[in-house]
């Protein structure tokens, strides 16, 4: 890797999303940013100019929209919610249109959605312990797997399209054939889980591949206890062919808790965001062979998504406003309960 300083990001803009959003994603062309809203909307921004401009929201979900994904060619956007609905939006027309919807795609919370490299299939996973695949063009059901015994947090297609990798609440990673969802092997990530008398903590919260699919990254926390949910943000790097754990990266203190999203940069370093106890958040860049990050940003509270647009070198981090309000907080001077918002920070490498 060349001089690390060339990869230290510059702040561009901050988009304030009120109400809160989750999972901000760049369109493949880099001209649009989408994010799922806790109010059931899919929010869109035109980010082609210096000043981002909010576009008309996509409506129709009746619950939190956590997971969204663009098709590789950018013609479709897929969104899913905490009541189990999956929707596909056609972006190719002058006005975005609903292409299809599946109100009962899962029994409850859809945790993640991903699109195959050829754009033909969609994979979803959820709280119902199921992994399902669908035809991307019309939502036709393809296959289902229930080989996980617990809540499945994340699902990813391998860059080659042949495999789907999934991670669950207990730190189990499964590799399955994309064509049949037949499980082939497991990766060990149980360090990311703690069984505790107060409450169980952890799980595989995010999965990511490098460009050629030779390295699989799994993110979560190395739990410290089960009471106040403290733990060290952790990234595990596996050789995908052999399943061998090559590197374990730990970021920050126990109050920083979870790695929420990972990007494996072509220059050989890990980009990650973390979210912990209220007000704690990090953006981390670290080479796997190093003992510490060459870049860290700790001034953005509770970072919960990371989207990197390679062609432009920009990335977006969705976070929570500083001083965020929670249950039990006092009312404002006006006697109102202050809601939270989600600043989306745009950076340039």
Coordinates of C-alpha atoms in Angstrom, one line a residue:
X1 CA 0.0 0.0 0.0
X2 CA 1.3 3.5 -0.8
X3 CA 1.5 6.4 1.7
X4 CA -1.5 6.1 4.0
X5 CA -1.9 9.9 4.1
X6 CA -3.4 9.8 0.6
X7 CA -6.3 7.9 2.0
X8 CA -7.1 10.2 4.8
X9 CA -10.6 11.5 4.0
X10 CA -11.8 15.1 3.6
X11 CA -15.2 16.2 4.9
X12 CA -17.5 17.2 2.1
X13 CA -21.1 17.8 3.4
X14 CA -23.5 16.7 6.1
X15 CA -27.1 15.8 5.1
X16 CA -29.5 16.0 8.1
X17 CA -32.2 13.4 7.8
X18 CA -35.0 14.1 10.2
X19 CA -36.5 11.6 11.2
X20 CA -33.8 9.0 11.6
X21 CA -32.6 6.8 8.8
X22 CA -30.5 3.6 8.5
X23 CA -28.3 2.1 5.8
X24 CA -27.4 5.0 3.5
X25 CA -26.4 3.7 0.1
X26 CA -24.8 5.2 -3.0
X27 CA -26.4 4.5 -6.4
X28 CA -23.8 2.7 -8.6
X29 CA -23.5 5.8 -10.7
X30 CA -22.7 7.9 -7.6
X31 CA -25.3 10.6 -8.4
X32 CA -27.9 9.5 -5.8
X33 CA -27.9 8.5 -2.1
X34 CA -30.7 6.4 -0.6
X35 CA -31.5 5.6 3.0
X36 CA -34.2 3.6 4.8
X37 CA -36.3 5.6 7.2
X38 CA -37.6 4.7 10.7
X39 CA -40.8 6.4 9.5
X40 CA -41.3 3.8 6.7
X41 CA -40.0 6.0 3.9
X42 CA -37.1 5.4 1.6
X43 CA -35.3 8.8 1.4
X44 CA -33.5 9.9 -1.7
X45 CA -30.9 12.7 -2.3
X46 CA -29.3 13.9 -5.5
X47 CA -25.6 14.2 -4.7
X48 CA -24.4 14.9 -8.2
X49 CA -23.8 18.6 -7.4
X50 CA -21.9 20.3 -4.6
X51 CA -25.0 20.8 -2.5
X52 CA -27.1 17.6 -2.0
X53 CA -30.8 18.0 -2.8
X54 CA -33.5 15.8 -1.3
X55 CA -35.8 14.1 -3.9
X56 CA -39.3 12.7 -3.4
X57 CA -39.4 9.9 -0.9
X58 CA -40.6 6.4 -1.8
X59 CA -43.6 5.4 0.4
X60 CA -45.5 2.3 1.1
X61 CA -43.7 0.5 3.9
X62 CA -45.5 0.4 7.2
X63 CA -42.5 -0.2 9.5
X64 CA -38.8 0.6 9.9
X65 CA -36.9 0.4 6.6
X66 CA -33.5 -1.0 7.6
X67 CA -32.0 -2.8 4.6
X68 CA -31.8 -1.4 1.1
X69 CA -29.7 -2.4 -1.9
X70 CA -29.3 -1.1 -5.5
X71 CA -29.1 -3.5 -8.5
X72 CA -25.5 -3.5 -10.0
X73 CA -26.7 -1.5 -13.0
X74 CA -28.7 1.0 -10.9
X75 CA -32.0 0.3 -12.5
X76 CA -33.7 -1.1 -9.4
X77 CA -33.7 -0.3 -5.7
X78 CA -34.8 -3.0 -3.2
X79 CA -36.1 -2.1 0.3
X80 CA -37.2 -4.2 3.2
X81 CA -38.7 -3.5 6.6
X82 CA -39.2 -4.7 10.1
X83 CA -42.6 -6.1 9.4
X84 CA -41.3 -8.4 6.7
X85 CA -42.2 -6.5 3.5
X86 CA -39.8 -6.5 0.5
X87 CA -40.3 -3.9 -2.3
X88 CA -38.6 -3.3 -5.6
X89 CA -38.5 0.2 -7.2
X90 CA -37.9 0.7 -10.9
X91 CA -35.5 3.7 -11.2
X92 CA -35.2 3.5 -15.0
X93 CA -38.3 5.5 -15.8
X94 CA -38.5 9.3 -15.6
X95 CA -40.5 8.9 -12.4
X96 CA -39.6 6.1 -10.0
X97 CA -42.3 3.4 -9.9
X98 CA -43.0 0.4 -7.6
X99 CA -42.1 -2.7 -9.7
X100 CA -43.4 -5.3 -7.2
X101 CA -44.0 -5.9 -3.5
X102 CA -44.1 -8.9 -1.2
X103 CA -45.8 -7.9 2.1
X104 CA -45.0 -11.3 3.7
X105 CA -41.5 -12.0 2.3
X106 CA -40.5 -12.9 5.9
X107 CA -42.3 -13.4 9.2
X108 CA -41.2 -10.2 10.8
X109 CA -38.0 -8.2 10.6
X110 CA -35.9 -8.5 7.4
X111 CA -32.4 -7.8 8.6
X112 CA -30.6 -7.6 5.3
X113 CA -31.0 -7.6 1.5
X114 CA -28.4 -8.1 -1.2
X115 CA -28.4 -8.4 -5.0
X116 CA -26.4 -10.9 -7.1
X117 CA -23.5 -9.6 -9.2
X118 CA -25.5 -10.3 -12.4
X119 CA -28.6 -8.5 -11.0
X120 CA -30.9 -11.5 -11.5
X121 CA -31.5 -12.6 -7.9
X122 CA -32.1 -11.0 -4.5
X123 CA -31.3 -12.6 -1.1
X124 CA -33.0 -11.7 2.1
X125 CA -32.6 -12.9 5.7
X126 CA -34.4 -12.2 8.9
X127 CA -35.5 -12.6 12.4
X128 CA -37.5 -15.7 11.4
X129 CA -34.2 -17.5 10.9
X130 CA -34.9 -17.9 7.2
X131 CA -32.8 -17.1 4.2
X132 CA -34.7 -16.6 0.9
X133 CA -33.9 -15.8 -2.7
X134 CA -36.2 -14.1 -5.2
X135 CA -36.2 -13.2 -8.9
X136 CA -35.0 -9.6 -9.0
X137 CA -37.2 -8.6 -11.9
X138 CA -40.6 -9.8 -10.6
X139 CA -40.1 -11.0 -7.0
X140 CA -40.9 -14.6 -7.8
X141 CA -39.8 -17.0 -5.0
X142 CA -36.8 -19.2 -5.7
X143 CA -35.5 -20.9 -2.6
X144 CA -35.5 -21.0 1.2
X145 CA -33.0 -22.2 3.8
X146 CA -33.6 -22.6 7.5
X147 CA -30.2 -24.0 8.5
X148 CA -29.5 -21.2 11.0
X149 CA -31.0 -21.8 14.4
X150 CA -31.2 -18.1 15.4
X151 CA -31.8 -14.6 14.1
X152 CA -29.9 -14.1 10.8
X153 CA -28.4 -10.6 10.7
X154 CA -26.6 -10.4 7.4
X155 CA -26.5 -12.0 3.9
X156 CA -24.1 -11.4 1.0
X157 CA -23.5 -12.8 -2.4
X158 CA -19.9 -13.7 -3.2
X159 CA -18.5 -11.5 -6.0
X160 CA -18.4 -14.5 -8.3
X161 CA -22.2 -15.1 -7.7
X162 CA -21.8 -18.8 -6.9
X163 CA -22.1 -18.5 -3.1
X164 CA -24.2 -16.8 -0.5
X165 CA -22.7 -16.1 2.9
X166 CA -24.9 -15.5 6.0
X167 CA -24.2 -14.6 9.6
X168 CA -26.4 -15.1 12.7
X169 CA -27.0 -14.0 16.3
X170 CA -24.7 -16.7 17.7
X171 CA -21.6 -16.0 15.6
X172 CA -22.2 -18.7 13.0
X173 CA -21.3 -17.9 9.4
X174 CA -22.6 -20.3 6.7
X175 CA -21.6 -20.6 3.1
X176 CA -24.4 -21.9 0.8
X177 CA -24.8 -22.5 -2.9
X178 CA -26.6 -19.5 -4.4
X179 CA -28.5 -21.7 -6.8
X180 CA -30.1 -24.0 -4.1
X181 CA -29.2 -22.4 -0.7
X182 CA -27.7 -25.8 0.2
X183 CA -25.2 -25.1 3.1
X184 CA -21.6 -26.2 2.2
X185 CA -19.5 -25.2 5.2
X186 CA -19.4 -22.9 8.3
X187 CA -16.9 -20.3 9.4
X188 CA -16.1 -19.9 13.1
X189 CA -16.9 -16.5 14.4
X190 CA -18.2 -17.4 17.9
X191 CA -15.8 -14.9 19.5
X192 CA -18.5 -12.4 18.4
X193 CA -21.0 -13.9 20.8
X194 CA -21.4 -14.2 24.6
X195 CA -24.1 -16.2 26.3
X196 CA -24.8 -14.4 29.6
X197 CA -27.3 -14.8 32.4
X198 CA -28.5 -11.2 32.0
X199 CA -28.8 -11.2 28.2
X200 CA -27.0 -12.7 25.3
X201 CA -24.8 -10.3 23.4
X202 CA -23.2 -10.1 20.0
X203 CA -23.6 -11.9 16.7
X204 CA -22.3 -11.4 13.2
X205 CA -23.6 -8.0 12.4
X206 CA -22.1 -7.4 9.0
X207 CA -20.3 -9.3 6.2
X208 CA -18.2 -8.0 3.3
X209 CA -15.9 -9.3 0.5
X210 CA -12.9 -7.8 -1.2
X211 CA -13.2 -7.3 -4.9
X212 CA -12.1 -10.8 -6.0
X213 CA -13.8 -12.7 -3.2
X214 CA -10.7 -14.1 -1.7
X215 CA -11.2 -12.4 1.7
X216 CA -14.3 -12.5 3.8
X217 CA -14.7 -9.9 6.6
X218 CA -17.1 -10.4 9.5
X219 CA -17.9 -7.6 11.9
X220 CA -19.4 -7.4 15.4
X221 CA -18.2 -7.1 18.9
X222 CA -16.1 -9.1 21.3
X223 CA -18.5 -8.9 24.2
X224 CA -17.4 -7.9 27.7
X225 CA -20.6 -8.6 29.6
X226 CA -24.3 -9.1 29.1
X227 CA -25.6 -6.3 31.3
X228 CA -24.8 -2.9 29.8
X229 CA -23.9 -4.5 26.5
X230 CA -20.2 -3.5 26.3
X231 CA -17.7 -5.0 24.0
X232 CA -14.7 -4.2 21.7
X233 CA -15.6 -3.6 18.1
X234 CA -14.1 -6.5 16.1
X235 CA -13.4 -7.4 12.5
X236 CA -12.5 -11.0 11.5
X237 CA -10.7 -11.5 8.2
X238 CA -11.0 -15.0 6.7
X239 CA -9.4 -16.6 3.7
X240 CA -12.5 -17.6 1.8
X241 CA -11.1 -20.6 0.0
X242 CA -9.8 -22.3 3.2
X243 CA -11.9 -20.8 5.9
X244 CA -8.7 -19.9 7.8
X245 CA -8.9 -16.9 10.1
X246 CA -6.1 -14.6 9.0
X247 CA -6.5 -11.5 11.1
X248 CA -8.5 -10.2 14.0
X249 CA -8.8 -6.5 14.3
X250 CA -10.0 -4.8 17.5
X251 CA -11.0 -1.1 17.5
X252 CA -11.3 1.1 20.6
X253 CA -12.6 0.5 24.0
X254 CA -15.5 -1.6 25.3
X255 CA -17.9 1.4 25.2
X256 CA -17.5 1.5 21.4
X257 CA -19.3 -1.9 21.1
X258 CA -20.2 -2.9 17.5
X259 CA -18.7 -2.8 14.1
X260 CA -21.8 -2.0 11.9
X261 CA -20.3 -2.0 8.4
X262 CA -17.1 -2.9 6.6
X263 CA -15.5 -2.1 3.2
X264 CA -12.4 -3.9 2.1
X265 CA -10.6 -1.2 0.0
X266 CA -8.6 -2.3 -3.1
X267 CA -5.5 -0.7 -1.6
X268 CA -5.5 -3.4 1.1
X269 CA -7.0 -1.7 4.1
X270 CA -10.2 -2.1 6.1
X271 CA -12.7 0.7 6.3
X272 CA -15.2 0.2 9.2
X273 CA -17.7 2.2 11.3
X274 CA -18.6 1.5 14.9
X275 CA -21.5 2.4 17.2
X276 CA -21.5 1.9 21.0
X277 CA -22.9 3.5 24.1
X278 CA -24.7 6.8 23.4
X279 CA -22.3 9.3 21.8
X280 CA -19.7 6.8 20.9
X281 CA -18.8 6.2 17.3
X282 CA -15.7 5.7 15.1
X283 CA -14.6 5.7 11.5
X284 CA -11.6 3.4 11.2
X285 CA -9.1 2.7 8.5
X286 CA -6.5 0.0 9.3
X287 CA -4.2 -2.4 7.4
X288 CA -4.7 -6.0 8.5
X289 CA -1.0 -6.4 9.3
X290 CA -0.9 -3.3 11.6
X291 CA -1.6 -3.1 15.3
X292 CA -3.5 0.2 15.1
X293 CA -5.5 2.3 12.6
X294 CA -3.7 4.7 10.3
X295 CA -6.8 6.9 10.4
X296 CA -9.6 7.2 13.0
X297 CA -12.4 9.7 13.4
X298 CA -14.2 9.7 16.8
X299 CA -16.3 12.9 16.6
X300 CA -19.3 11.3 14.9
X301 CA -21.7 9.6 17.3
X302 CA -23.1 6.2 16.7
X303 CA -22.1 5.4 13.1
X304 CA -24.4 2.7 11.8
X305 CA -23.7 2.4 8.1
X306 CA -20.9 2.9 5.6
X307 CA -21.3 3.1 1.8
X308 CA -18.2 3.6 -0.5
X309 CA -18.5 4.7 -4.1
X310 CA -15.3 3.5 -5.6
X311 CA -15.3 5.5 -8.9
X312 CA -15.7 8.9 -7.2
X313 CA -13.8 8.0 -4.0
X314 CA -16.6 9.3 -1.9
X315 CA -18.2 7.5 1.1
X316 CA -21.2 8.1 3.3
X317 CA -21.6 7.4 7.0
X318 CA -25.0 7.5 8.6
X319 CA -25.0 8.4 12.3
X320 CA -27.1 9.8 15.1
X321 CA -27.3 13.4 16.3
X322 CA -25.0 14.4 19.2
X323 CA -26.9 14.5 22.5
X324 CA -29.6 12.1 21.1
X325 CA -32.7 11.7 23.2
X326 CA -33.8 8.4 24.6
X327 CA -36.5 7.0 27.0
X328 CA -36.4 8.8 30.3
X329 CA -34.9 12.0 29.0
X330 CA -36.5 15.2 30.2
X331 CA -38.7 17.3 28.0
X332 CA -37.4 20.3 26.2
X333 CA -38.0 23.9 27.4
X334 CA -41.1 23.9 25.2
X335 CA -42.5 20.8 26.9
X336 CA -41.8 18.7 23.9
X337 CA -40.1 15.3 23.6
X338 CA -37.2 16.0 21.3
X339 CA -36.8 13.4 18.5
X340 CA -33.5 12.3 17.0
X341 CA -32.2 12.8 13.5
X342 CA -29.5 11.1 11.4
X343 CA -26.7 13.2 10.0
X344 CA -25.3 11.5 6.9
X345 CA -21.7 12.6 6.6
X346 CA -20.1 12.7 3.1
X347 CA -16.4 12.3 2.7
X348 CA -13.8 12.2 -0.1
X349 CA -10.8 10.0 -0.2

